[in-house]
Amino acid sequence: MSYQLMNRMFFEGQIPAMITFFNPNHVAHAGQLEMYRGELVPCFEVPSRADRVLAELEHRQLGSIQPASLIDGSLRSVLEKVHSSRYLQFLERAWGEWIKLAPENSERDALPSVWSVRGMRSDRLPSNFAARMGLFSFDMGTPLTAGTWQAAIGGAGCALSAANRLLAGERGTFALTRPPGHHAGADFFGGYCFINNAAVAAQVLLDGGMARVAILDIDYHHGNGTQAIFYRRSDVMFASIHGDPSSEYPFFLGYADETGEGDGVGYNHNLPLPKGSDFDVWGQALTEGLDSIFGFKPDGLVVSLGVDTFIDDPISGFRFLEEDYLAVGRQIANIGLPTVFVMEGGYALEAIGRNVANVLQGFDTGKSTV
């Protein structure tokens, strides 16, 4: 089936509503403490984030909810196109190594304490566990727990399944998982992220026959990992609307002058906005981002869906209201592309389910207005 025919069938109502792929293993990752603004505090990224979204989707009956299909060979193959082999091996074995250092470590999470910075080597893999933690991380806010690998690999399975169903003819799918992924690079974790699920979804779409894929990141925080993975590639365009990195995490990437390198020149579009921006300001940036995506002429779209743009989010700074997320979904639908949504941030627990569901409901409503 051609993508043109698939789009026409969708808008004529012949293709069913969005399918959500849920990662039940997300609960295995439940960090205790993170370093935030100079002190250890309880983690903001908690299991109830995904559970509240799931409950709201079930309440509204927004399409079917299915488990991810974990195809080990396929999943490992795409993971190694997105992340380095030594990084994946580290994540897979890290908890076991942490426990071997001291039995009492089973009662506390692992956090990095040293880093390889400018002027230091990163090509040599240290034998010391703390050194490897630092080599493969960029902050102290992302605890590695007993179930981190299990949860992260389950999330990658959700992204794989969501992308595969898009290739099979669905118009919209949603990978509902945590921990999030867009801060994870080819060989580093941070920002609560370990495996880059948006990058996995994009790579699956490319491997499945799409010539070009766009990624739209609407999380409050810049998707530095996603940008880094695709920065020198011309088959993936990355567009991100986020808080100005001069004052907002992750600070060291996300400026407007970062437009790509080598084959990727012109395929990276950052739209940083001042802290305190409301939906009217943000909506103008979304129009600009979608215009650039439309000009790229992709076959499919991956959306890094963060709802930490909400006015009451405890660690962010935009001023969205709940109803604004309906408009976000409609605008994304109006670009007319097969779309995978991948869950990212959002830490206002009381509203997270409604905000995510509003985006997806807006997308389903918007499909009929094109």
CSV table of C-alpha atoms in Angstrom, one decimal:
chain,number,residue,atom,x,y,z
A,1,MET,CA,0.0,0.0,0.0
A,2,SER,CA,1.4,3.4,-0.9
A,3,TYR,CA,1.6,6.1,1.7
A,4,GLN,CA,-0.6,8.3,-0.5
A,5,LEU,CA,-3.3,5.7,-0.6
A,6,MET,CA,-3.0,5.0,3.1
A,7,ASN,CA,-3.5,8.7,3.9
A,8,ARG,CA,-6.6,8.9,1.7
A,9,MET,CA,-8.1,5.8,3.3
A,10,PHE,CA,-7.5,7.2,6.7
A,11,PHE,CA,-9.1,10.5,6.1
A,12,GLU,CA,-12.1,8.7,4.5
A,13,GLY,CA,-12.5,6.8,7.7
A,14,GLN,CA,-11.4,3.4,6.4
A,15,ILE,CA,-8.4,3.1,8.8
A,16,PRO,CA,-9.2,2.5,12.5
A,17,ALA,CA,-8.3,4.9,15.3
A,18,MET,CA,-4.9,5.1,17.0
A,19,ILE,CA,-3.4,2.0,18.6
A,20,THR,CA,-1.5,2.4,21.9
A,21,PHE,CA,1.4,0.0,22.7
A,22,PHE,CA,1.9,-0.1,26.5
A,23,ASN,CA,5.0,-1.2,28.3
A,24,PRO,CA,4.0,-3.0,31.5
A,25,ASN,CA,7.6,-3.4,32.4
A,26,HIS,CA,8.0,0.3,33.0
A,27,VAL,CA,7.3,-0.2,36.7
A,28,ALA,CA,10.6,-2.1,37.1
A,29,HIS,CA,12.4,1.3,36.9
A,30,ALA,CA,11.5,3.3,40.0
A,31,GLY,CA,14.3,5.5,41.1
A,32,GLN,CA,14.6,6.7,44.7
A,33,LEU,CA,16.6,9.9,44.5
A,34,GLU,CA,18.0,12.3,41.9
A,35,MET,CA,20.3,15.3,42.2
A,36,TYR,CA,18.2,18.4,41.4
A,37,ARG,CA,19.5,21.9,41.9
A,38,GLY,CA,22.3,20.8,44.2
A,39,GLU,CA,20.4,18.4,46.5
A,40,LEU,CA,19.2,14.9,46.5
A,41,VAL,CA,15.4,14.9,46.1
A,42,PRO,CA,12.7,12.2,45.4
A,43,CYS,CA,12.6,11.4,41.7
A,44,PHE,CA,10.1,13.4,39.5
A,45,GLU,CA,10.1,10.6,36.9
A,46,VAL,CA,7.9,8.0,38.6
A,47,PRO,CA,5.9,4.9,37.5
A,48,SER,CA,2.5,6.6,38.1
A,49,ARG,CA,3.2,8.9,35.1
A,50,ALA,CA,2.6,6.1,32.6
A,51,ASP,CA,-0.2,4.5,34.7
A,52,ARG,CA,-2.2,7.7,34.9
A,53,VAL,CA,-1.9,8.1,31.1
A,54,LEU,CA,-3.1,4.5,30.6
A,55,ALA,CA,-6.0,5.0,32.9
A,56,GLU,CA,-7.2,8.1,31.0
A,57,LEU,CA,-6.8,6.5,27.6
A,58,GLU,CA,-8.9,3.6,28.9
A,59,HIS,CA,-11.5,5.9,30.4
A,60,ARG,CA,-11.9,7.8,27.0
A,61,GLN,CA,-11.7,4.6,24.9
A,62,LEU,CA,-9.2,6.3,22.6
A,63,GLY,CA,-8.4,3.2,20.4
A,64,SER,CA,-7.1,-0.2,21.4
A,65,ILE,CA,-4.3,-0.8,23.9
A,66,GLN,CA,-1.9,-3.6,23.2
A,67,PRO,CA,1.3,-5.0,24.6
A,68,ALA,CA,4.5,-4.5,22.7
A,69,SER,CA,5.7,-7.3,20.5
A,70,LEU,CA,9.3,-8.0,21.6
A,71,ILE,CA,11.1,-9.5,18.7
A,72,ASP,CA,14.6,-10.0,20.1
A,73,GLY,CA,16.5,-10.1,16.8
A,74,SER,CA,14.7,-7.2,15.2
A,75,LEU,CA,14.9,-5.1,18.3
A,76,ARG,CA,18.6,-5.7,18.9
A,77,SER,CA,19.3,-4.9,15.3
A,78,VAL,CA,17.6,-1.5,15.4
A,79,LEU,CA,19.1,-0.7,18.8
A,80,GLU,CA,22.6,-1.1,17.4
A,81,LYS,CA,21.8,1.3,14.6
A,82,VAL,CA,20.8,3.9,17.2
A,83,HIS,CA,23.1,3.2,20.1
A,84,SER,CA,26.7,2.0,20.3
A,85,SER,CA,27.3,-1.7,21.2
A,86,ARG,CA,29.5,-0.9,24.2
A,87,TYR,CA,26.8,1.4,25.6
A,88,LEU,CA,24.1,-1.2,25.3
A,89,GLN,CA,26.3,-3.8,26.9
A,90,PHE,CA,27.0,-1.4,29.8
A,91,LEU,CA,23.2,-0.8,30.4
A,92,GLU,CA,22.4,-4.5,30.2
A,93,ARG,CA,25.0,-5.5,32.7
A,94,ALA,CA,25.3,-2.4,34.9
A,95,TRP,CA,23.0,-3.4,37.8
A,96,GLY,CA,24.7,-6.8,38.2
A,97,GLU,CA,28.1,-5.0,38.3
A,98,TRP,CA,26.8,-2.5,40.8
A,99,ILE,CA,25.6,-5.3,43.1
A,100,LYS,CA,29.0,-7.1,42.8
A,101,LEU,CA,30.8,-4.1,44.2
A,102,ALA,CA,28.9,-4.4,47.5
A,103,PRO,CA,25.8,-6.5,48.5
A,104,GLU,CA,24.3,-3.4,50.2
A,105,ASN,CA,24.1,-1.7,46.9
A,106,SER,CA,20.9,-3.7,46.2
A,107,GLU,CA,19.2,-1.2,48.5
A,108,ARG,CA,20.3,1.9,46.7
A,109,ASP,CA,20.3,3.2,43.1
A,110,ALA,CA,23.5,3.9,41.2
A,111,LEU,CA,24.3,7.5,40.3
A,112,PRO,CA,27.4,8.7,38.5
A,113,SER,CA,30.0,10.8,40.3
A,114,VAL,CA,32.8,11.4,37.7
A,115,TRP,CA,32.7,12.4,34.1
A,116,SER,CA,34.9,12.4,31.0
A,117,VAL,CA,34.9,16.0,30.0
A,118,ARG,CA,36.9,18.2,27.5
A,119,GLY,CA,40.5,17.1,27.3
A,120,MET,CA,39.9,13.6,28.7
A,121,ARG,CA,39.7,10.4,26.7
A,122,SER,CA,36.5,8.6,25.9
A,123,ASP,CA,37.9,5.9,23.6
A,124,ARG,CA,39.2,3.7,26.3
A,125,LEU,CA,36.7,1.7,28.3
A,126,PRO,CA,37.6,1.8,32.0
A,127,SER,CA,37.4,-1.3,34.1
A,128,ASN,CA,36.2,0.8,37.1
A,129,PHE,CA,32.4,0.8,37.4
A,130,ALA,CA,32.1,4.4,38.6
A,131,ALA,CA,34.3,5.5,35.7
A,132,ARG,CA,32.1,3.7,33.2
A,133,MET,CA,29.0,5.2,34.7
A,134,GLY,CA,30.6,8.6,34.1
A,135,LEU,CA,31.7,7.8,30.6
A,136,PHE,CA,28.2,6.8,29.6
A,137,SER,CA,26.2,9.6,31.4
A,138,PHE,CA,25.9,13.4,31.5
A,139,ASP,CA,24.1,14.2,34.7
A,140,MET,CA,23.5,13.1,38.2
A,141,GLY,CA,19.7,13.2,37.9
A,142,THR,CA,19.2,9.8,36.3
A,143,PRO,CA,19.5,6.9,38.8
A,144,LEU,CA,20.2,3.5,37.4
A,145,THR,CA,18.0,0.9,39.2
A,146,ALA,CA,17.5,-2.8,39.4
A,147,GLY,CA,14.9,-2.7,36.7
A,148,THR,CA,16.2,0.0,34.5
A,149,TRP,CA,17.3,-2.3,31.6
A,150,GLN,CA,14.0,-4.2,31.8
A,151,ALA,CA,11.9,-1.0,31.6
A,152,ALA,CA,14.1,0.6,28.9
A,153,ILE,CA,14.1,-2.4,26.6
A,154,GLY,CA,10.4,-2.7,27.0
A,155,GLY,CA,10.0,0.9,25.9
A,156,ALA,CA,12.2,0.2,22.9
A,157,GLY,CA,9.8,-2.7,22.1
A,158,CYS,CA,6.9,-0.3,22.3
A,159,ALA,CA,8.6,2.0,19.8
A,160,LEU,CA,9.4,-0.9,17.5
A,161,SER,CA,5.8,-2.2,17.6
A,162,ALA,CA,4.3,1.3,17.1
A,163,ALA,CA,6.5,2.0,14.1
A,164,ASN,CA,5.8,-1.5,12.6
A,165,ARG,CA,2.1,-1.0,12.8
A,166,LEU,CA,2.5,2.3,11.0
A,167,LEU,CA,4.3,0.5,8.2
A,168,ALA,CA,1.5,-2.0,8.1
A,169,GLY,CA,-1.1,0.7,7.4
A,170,GLU,CA,-2.1,2.4,10.6
A,171,ARG,CA,-2.3,6.2,10.5
A,172,GLY,CA,-1.4,6.9,14.1
A,173,THR,CA,0.2,4.9,16.9
A,174,PHE,CA,1.4,5.7,20.4
A,175,ALA,CA,4.3,4.1,22.4
A,176,LEU,CA,3.3,4.6,26.0
A,177,THR,CA,6.3,3.9,28.1
A,178,ARG,CA,8.8,5.2,30.6
A,179,PRO,CA,11.5,6.1,31.3
A,180,PRO,CA,11.5,8.6,28.5
A,181,GLY,CA,14.1,8.6,25.8
A,182,HIS,CA,14.9,11.8,24.0
A,183,HIS,CA,17.9,12.9,26.1
A,184,ALA,CA,19.7,9.5,25.5
A,185,GLY,CA,22.4,9.7,22.8
A,186,ALA,CA,24.2,7.0,20.9
A,187,ASP,CA,26.4,6.3,23.9
A,188,PHE,CA,25.1,8.2,26.9
A,189,PHE,CA,22.2,8.4,29.3
A,190,GLY,CA,20.8,11.4,31.2
A,191,GLY,CA,17.7,13.5,31.7
A,192,TYR,CA,15.8,10.4,33.0
A,193,CYS,CA,16.5,8.7,29.6
A,194,PHE,CA,18.5,5.5,28.7
A,195,ILE,CA,17.3,4.3,25.3
A,196,ASN,CA,16.1,6.8,22.7
A,197,ASN,CA,12.6,5.5,21.8
A,198,ALA,CA,11.9,8.2,19.2
A,199,ALA,CA,15.2,7.4,17.4
A,200,VAL,CA,14.3,3.7,17.5
A,201,ALA,CA,10.9,4.4,15.9
A,202,ALA,CA,12.4,6.6,13.2
A,203,GLN,CA,15.0,3.9,12.4
A,204,VAL,CA,12.3,1.2,12.1
A,205,LEU,CA,10.4,3.4,9.7
A,206,LEU,CA,13.4,3.9,7.6
A,207,ASP,CA,14.3,0.2,7.6
A,208,GLY,CA,10.8,-0.6,6.7
A,209,GLY,CA,10.9,1.4,3.4
A,210,MET,CA,10.3,5.0,4.2
A,211,ALA,CA,12.9,7.2,2.5
A,212,ARG,CA,12.7,10.1,4.9
A,213,VAL,CA,11.3,10.5,8.4
A,214,ALA,CA,10.8,13.6,10.5
A,215,ILE,CA,11.0,13.8,14.3
A,216,LEU,CA,9.0,16.6,16.0
A,217,ASP,CA,10.0,17.1,19.7
A,218,ILE,CA,7.4,19.0,21.7
A,219,ASP,CA,8.8,18.3,25.2
A,220,TYR,CA,9.7,21.4,27.3
A,221,HIS,CA,13.3,20.2,27.3
A,222,HIS,CA,15.4,20.0,24.1
A,223,GLY,CA,15.9,16.4,22.8
A,224,ASN,CA,19.7,16.6,22.8
A,225,GLY,CA,20.1,12.9,22.4
A,226,THR,CA,17.9,12.7,19.3
A,227,GLN,CA,19.6,15.6,17.8
A,228,ALA,CA,23.0,14.1,18.3
A,229,ILE,CA,22.0,10.8,16.9
A,230,PHE,CA,20.8,12.2,13.6
A,231,TYR,CA,22.8,15.4,13.3
A,232,ARG,CA,24.9,14.3,10.4
A,233,ARG,CA,22.2,12.4,8.5
A,234,SER,CA,19.9,13.6,5.7
A,235,ASP,CA,17.3,10.9,5.9
A,236,VAL,CA,15.9,12.2,9.3
A,237,MET,CA,14.9,15.8,10.0
A,238,PHE,CA,14.7,16.8,13.7
A,239,ALA,CA,12.6,19.8,14.7
A,240,SER,CA,12.3,20.8,18.4
A,241,ILE,CA,10.3,23.4,20.3
A,242,HIS,CA,11.7,23.9,23.8
A,243,GLY,CA,12.9,26.1,26.6
A,244,ASP,CA,15.9,28.3,25.8
A,245,PRO,CA,19.0,26.3,26.7
A,246,SER,CA,20.8,29.4,27.9
A,247,SER,CA,18.7,29.0,31.0
A,248,GLU,CA,16.9,25.6,30.7
A,249,TYR,CA,18.0,22.0,30.9
A,250,PRO,CA,19.9,20.4,29.1
A,251,PHE,CA,21.7,23.7,28.7
A,252,PHE,CA,24.5,22.7,26.3
A,253,LEU,CA,22.5,21.9,23.1
A,254,GLY,CA,19.3,23.2,21.5
A,255,TYR,CA,20.3,26.6,20.1
A,256,ALA,CA,18.8,27.9,16.9
A,257,ASP,CA,22.2,28.0,15.1
A,258,GLU,CA,22.5,24.2,15.3
A,259,THR,CA,21.4,23.2,11.8
A,260,GLY,CA,23.2,19.9,11.2
A,261,GLU,CA,26.7,18.9,10.0
A,262,GLY,CA,27.9,17.1,6.9
A,263,ASP,CA,25.1,15.3,5.1
A,264,GLY,CA,22.8,16.6,7.8
A,265,VAL,CA,23.2,20.3,7.1
A,266,GLY,CA,19.8,22.0,7.0
A,267,TYR,CA,17.9,19.0,8.6
A,268,ASN,CA,18.1,20.2,12.2
A,269,HIS,CA,15.6,22.9,13.3
A,270,ASN,CA,15.7,24.2,16.9
A,271,LEU,CA,13.0,26.6,18.0
A,272,PRO,CA,14.0,27.7,21.6
A,273,LEU,CA,11.5,29.9,23.5
A,274,PRO,CA,11.8,31.9,26.6
A,275,LYS,CA,10.7,30.5,29.9
A,276,GLY,CA,7.1,31.6,30.6
A,277,SER,CA,6.0,31.4,27.0
A,278,ASP,CA,2.2,30.7,26.6
A,279,PHE,CA,0.4,28.6,24.0
A,280,ASP,CA,0.0,31.5,21.6
A,281,VAL,CA,3.7,32.0,21.4
A,282,TRP,CA,4.4,28.3,21.3
A,283,GLY,CA,1.8,27.7,18.6
A,284,GLN,CA,3.6,30.1,16.2
A,285,ALA,CA,6.8,28.0,16.7
A,286,LEU,CA,4.8,24.8,16.0
A,287,THR,CA,3.6,26.3,12.8
A,288,GLU,CA,7.1,27.1,11.8
A,289,GLY,CA,8.4,23.6,12.8
A,290,LEU,CA,5.6,21.9,10.9
A,291,ASP,CA,6.2,24.1,7.8
A,292,SER,CA,9.9,23.0,7.8
A,293,ILE,CA,8.8,19.3,8.2
A,294,PHE,CA,6.4,19.7,5.3
A,295,GLY,CA,9.2,21.1,3.1
A,296,PHE,CA,11.4,18.1,4.0
A,297,LYS,CA,8.7,15.9,2.4
A,298,PRO,CA,9.0,13.0,4.8
A,299,ASP,CA,7.1,9.7,4.5
A,300,GLY,CA,6.4,9.5,8.2
A,301,LEU,CA,6.5,11.5,11.4
A,302,VAL,CA,7.7,10.6,14.9
A,303,VAL,CA,6.5,12.9,17.7
A,304,SER,CA,8.4,13.1,21.0
A,305,LEU,CA,5.3,13.8,23.1
A,306,GLY,CA,6.3,15.6,26.3
A,307,VAL,CA,3.5,17.4,28.2
A,308,ASP,CA,5.9,19.1,30.7
A,309,THR,CA,4.9,22.3,28.8
A,310,PHE,CA,1.9,22.4,31.2
A,311,ILE,CA,1.5,25.5,33.4
A,312,ASP,CA,1.7,23.4,36.7
A,313,ASP,CA,4.7,21.2,35.7
A,314,PRO,CA,7.1,21.3,38.7
A,315,ILE,CA,10.4,21.3,36.7
A,316,SER,CA,9.5,23.3,33.5
A,317,GLY,CA,8.5,26.8,32.5
A,318,PHE,CA,5.8,27.1,29.7
A,319,ARG,CA,2.2,28.0,30.4
A,320,PHE,CA,0.0,25.5,28.6
A,321,LEU,CA,-3.6,24.9,29.7
A,322,GLU,CA,-5.2,21.5,29.4
A,323,GLU,CA,-7.3,22.5,26.4
A,324,ASP,CA,-4.3,23.7,24.5
A,325,TYR,CA,-3.2,20.0,24.0
A,326,LEU,CA,-6.2,19.4,21.9
A,327,ALA,CA,-5.0,22.1,19.5
A,328,VAL,CA,-1.6,20.5,19.4
A,329,GLY,CA,-2.9,17.2,18.3
A,330,ARG,CA,-5.1,18.8,15.6
A,331,GLN,CA,-2.3,20.8,14.2
A,332,ILE,CA,0.0,17.7,14.0
A,333,ALA,CA,-2.8,15.8,12.3
A,334,ASN,CA,-3.3,18.5,9.7
A,335,ILE,CA,0.2,17.9,8.2
A,336,GLY,CA,-1.2,14.6,6.9
A,337,LEU,CA,1.6,12.2,7.8
A,338,PRO,CA,1.5,8.7,9.3
A,339,THR,CA,2.5,9.5,12.9
A,340,VAL,CA,4.1,7.6,15.8
A,341,PHE,CA,3.7,9.4,19.2
A,342,VAL,CA,6.4,8.4,21.8
A,343,MET,CA,5.9,9.3,25.4
A,344,GLU,CA,8.5,11.7,26.9
A,345,GLY,CA,8.2,14.1,29.8
A,346,GLY,CA,5.4,15.5,31.9
A,347,TYR,CA,5.6,15.6,35.7
A,348,ALA,CA,2.4,17.3,36.9
A,349,LEU,CA,0.9,14.0,37.9
A,350,GLU,CA,-2.7,15.1,38.5
A,351,ALA,CA,-3.0,16.4,34.9
A,352,ILE,CA,-0.6,14.2,32.9
A,353,GLY,CA,-3.3,11.7,31.8
A,354,ARG,CA,-5.7,14.3,30.5
A,355,ASN,CA,-2.9,16.3,28.8
A,356,VAL,CA,-1.6,13.3,26.8
A,357,ALA,CA,-5.1,12.1,26.0
A,358,ASN,CA,-6.0,15.5,24.7
A,359,VAL,CA,-3.1,15.5,22.2
A,360,LEU,CA,-4.2,12.1,20.9
A,361,GLN,CA,-7.8,13.0,20.8
A,362,GLY,CA,-7.0,16.2,19.0
A,363,PHE,CA,-5.0,14.2,16.5
A,364,ASP,CA,-7.9,11.8,15.9
A,365,THR,CA,-10.3,14.8,15.6
A,366,GLY,CA,-7.9,16.7,13.3
A,367,LYS,CA,-7.7,13.9,10.8
A,368,SER,CA,-11.3,14.6,9.6
A,369,THR,CA,-10.6,18.3,9.0
A,370,VAL,CA,-7.9,17.9,6.4
